[in-house]
Amino acid sequence: MASRALLLAVAVVVVAGCAVGLSGATDHIVGANRGWNPNINYSSWSANQTFYVGDLISFRHQKGTHNVFAVNETGYDNCTMDGVTGNWTSGKDFIPLPHPGTYFFICGNGFCQAGMKTLSEPCGLALERCCFDRVTTF
């Protein structure tokens, strides 16, 4: 009987911990107060970011002039639409990072060559704050 109560208590703690981790998601605004615009060094911005699974990356930009495309690595490297998996155009675009891996984002209106591209690599869950910091932009 005591072991059953202990097992239930552990299960409650684990579930509560997961709920706290999910509610603690961070919204990373690309470029901070400068937003998603050409000729900005996104490497400086990303150097201060730590992405975790469940976080959001958001792009604030001039609707109609800029946009955001999720592309594959080839599209990112060459500023092309290779492997497009998403397109956002609202000017306040919130994109979830639901799993570990590398996410590649570019502006598809010809501004990628002017530096409007970034990638993020979320690691672990928000509860796992021991993972390494890793976000890179070029």
Short mmCIF file of C-alpha atoms in Angstrom, two decimals:
data_model
loop_
_atom_site.label_atom_id
_atom_site.label_comp_id
_atom_site.label_asym_id
_atom_site.label_seq_id
_atom_site.Cartn_x
_atom_site.Cartn_y
_atom_site.Cartn_z
CA MET A 1 0.00 0.00 0.00
CA ALA A 2 2.81 2.43 0.87
CA SER A 3 4.60 1.74 -2.41
CA ARG A 4 1.39 2.42 -4.36
CA ALA A 5 1.03 5.81 -2.61
CA LEU A 6 4.68 6.60 -3.33
CA LEU A 7 4.25 5.67 -7.00
CA LEU A 8 1.19 7.93 -7.24
CA ALA A 9 3.08 10.80 -5.59
CA VAL A 10 5.98 10.43 -8.04
CA ALA A 11 3.56 10.36 -10.99
CA VAL A 12 1.89 13.57 -9.78
CA VAL A 13 5.27 15.31 -9.43
CA VAL A 14 6.32 14.25 -12.94
CA VAL A 15 3.04 15.41 -14.52
CA ALA A 16 3.19 18.72 -12.64
CA GLY A 17 6.80 19.21 -13.74
CA CYS A 18 5.88 18.63 -17.38
CA ALA A 19 3.05 21.13 -17.14
CA VAL A 20 5.40 23.74 -15.70
CA GLY A 21 7.90 23.08 -18.49
CA LEU A 22 5.29 23.52 -21.20
CA SER A 23 3.87 26.69 -19.71
CA GLY A 24 7.37 28.14 -19.42
CA ALA A 25 7.91 28.41 -23.18
CA THR A 26 9.88 31.44 -24.30
CA ASP A 27 8.97 33.66 -27.25
CA HIS A 28 12.22 34.58 -29.02
CA ILE A 29 11.63 37.73 -31.08
CA VAL A 30 14.08 37.58 -33.99
CA GLY A 31 16.23 40.71 -33.96
CA ALA A 32 14.69 41.87 -30.66
CA ASN A 33 13.55 45.51 -31.01
CA ARG A 34 15.02 45.76 -34.53
CA GLY A 35 12.77 43.00 -35.85
CA TRP A 36 13.08 41.04 -39.09
CA ASN A 37 14.72 43.49 -41.48
CA PRO A 38 17.62 43.52 -43.96
CA ASN A 39 21.19 44.42 -43.02
CA ILE A 40 20.89 43.28 -39.39
CA ASN A 41 23.47 40.97 -37.86
CA TYR A 42 21.30 38.14 -36.57
CA SER A 43 24.42 36.36 -35.26
CA SER A 44 24.68 38.94 -32.46
CA TRP A 45 21.03 38.44 -31.57
CA SER A 46 21.26 34.66 -31.62
CA ALA A 47 24.42 34.60 -29.50
CA ASN A 48 22.21 35.52 -26.53
CA GLN A 49 19.44 32.99 -27.23
CA THR A 50 18.92 29.48 -25.94
CA PHE A 51 16.12 27.62 -27.71
CA TYR A 52 14.28 24.69 -26.17
CA VAL A 53 11.62 22.40 -27.56
CA GLY A 54 8.27 24.09 -27.02
CA ASP A 55 9.62 27.63 -27.40
CA LEU A 56 8.41 30.03 -30.08
CA ILE A 57 10.46 32.00 -32.55
CA SER A 58 8.62 35.10 -33.72
CA PHE A 59 9.28 37.41 -36.61
CA ARG A 60 8.11 41.05 -36.53
CA HIS A 61 8.27 42.63 -39.97
CA GLN A 62 6.56 44.95 -42.41
CA LYS A 63 3.63 43.04 -43.87
CA GLY A 64 3.75 42.95 -47.66
CA THR A 65 7.44 43.84 -47.82
CA HIS A 66 8.94 40.93 -45.88
CA ASN A 67 7.87 37.39 -45.06
CA VAL A 68 9.24 34.24 -43.46
CA PHE A 69 9.79 30.89 -45.14
CA ALA A 70 10.90 27.72 -43.39
CA VAL A 71 13.23 25.96 -45.81
CA ASN A 72 15.73 23.11 -45.83
CA GLU A 73 19.48 23.57 -45.44
CA THR A 74 20.01 23.95 -49.20
CA GLY A 75 17.39 26.70 -49.35
CA TYR A 76 19.03 28.39 -46.39
CA ASP A 77 22.57 28.17 -47.77
CA ASN A 78 21.57 29.38 -51.26
CA CYS A 79 18.70 31.74 -50.36
CA THR A 80 16.26 29.68 -52.44
CA MET A 81 12.87 28.11 -51.85
CA ASP A 82 14.27 24.57 -51.68
CA GLY A 83 12.35 22.41 -49.25
CA VAL A 84 9.78 25.00 -48.18
CA THR A 85 7.80 23.68 -45.21
CA GLY A 86 6.06 26.88 -44.12
CA ASN A 87 5.30 30.46 -45.11
CA TRP A 88 4.25 33.31 -42.81
CA THR A 89 3.23 36.79 -43.97
CA SER A 90 1.22 38.46 -41.19
CA GLY A 91 3.97 40.77 -39.93
CA LYS A 92 3.72 39.20 -36.46
CA ASP A 93 4.50 35.57 -37.10
CA PHE A 94 4.77 33.14 -34.19
CA ILE A 95 6.37 29.81 -35.10
CA PRO A 96 6.53 26.93 -32.60
CA LEU A 97 9.66 24.80 -32.25
CA PRO A 98 7.95 21.47 -31.45
CA HIS A 99 10.92 19.09 -31.61
CA PRO A 100 14.73 19.05 -31.51
CA GLY A 101 16.47 19.65 -34.81
CA THR A 102 17.53 22.50 -37.02
CA TYR A 103 14.99 25.02 -38.28
CA PHE A 104 16.03 27.21 -41.24
CA PHE A 105 14.23 30.52 -41.92
CA ILE A 106 14.68 33.03 -44.73
CA CYS A 107 12.89 36.05 -46.17
CA GLY A 108 11.53 34.97 -49.53
CA ASN A 109 11.17 38.42 -51.08
CA GLY A 110 14.79 38.70 -52.19
CA PHE A 111 16.10 39.96 -48.85
CA CYS A 112 17.81 36.72 -47.82
CA GLN A 113 20.98 37.86 -49.57
CA ALA A 114 20.89 41.01 -47.41
CA GLY A 115 21.14 38.85 -44.29
CA MET A 116 17.49 38.05 -43.64
CA LYS A 117 18.04 34.42 -42.69
CA THR A 118 18.45 32.64 -39.40
CA LEU A 119 18.49 29.12 -38.08
CA SER A 120 17.68 27.71 -34.69
CA GLU A 121 18.46 24.41 -33.05
CA PRO A 122 16.27 23.82 -30.01
CA CYS A 123 17.60 21.30 -27.55
CA GLY A 124 15.65 19.21 -25.08
CA LEU A 125 12.58 20.27 -23.15
CA ALA A 126 12.38 23.44 -21.11
CA LEU A 127 12.78 21.25 -18.03
CA GLU A 128 16.17 20.10 -19.30
CA ARG A 129 18.02 23.40 -18.83
CA CYS A 130 21.32 21.53 -18.70
CA CYS A 131 21.60 21.16 -22.46
CA PHE A 132 24.08 23.23 -24.43
CA ASP A 133 23.28 26.64 -25.87
CA ARG A 134 23.24 26.51 -29.65
CA VAL A 135 21.71 28.90 -32.15
CA THR A 136 23.55 30.09 -35.22
CA THR A 137 22.85 32.67 -37.89
CA PHE A 138 24.88 33.78 -40.86
#
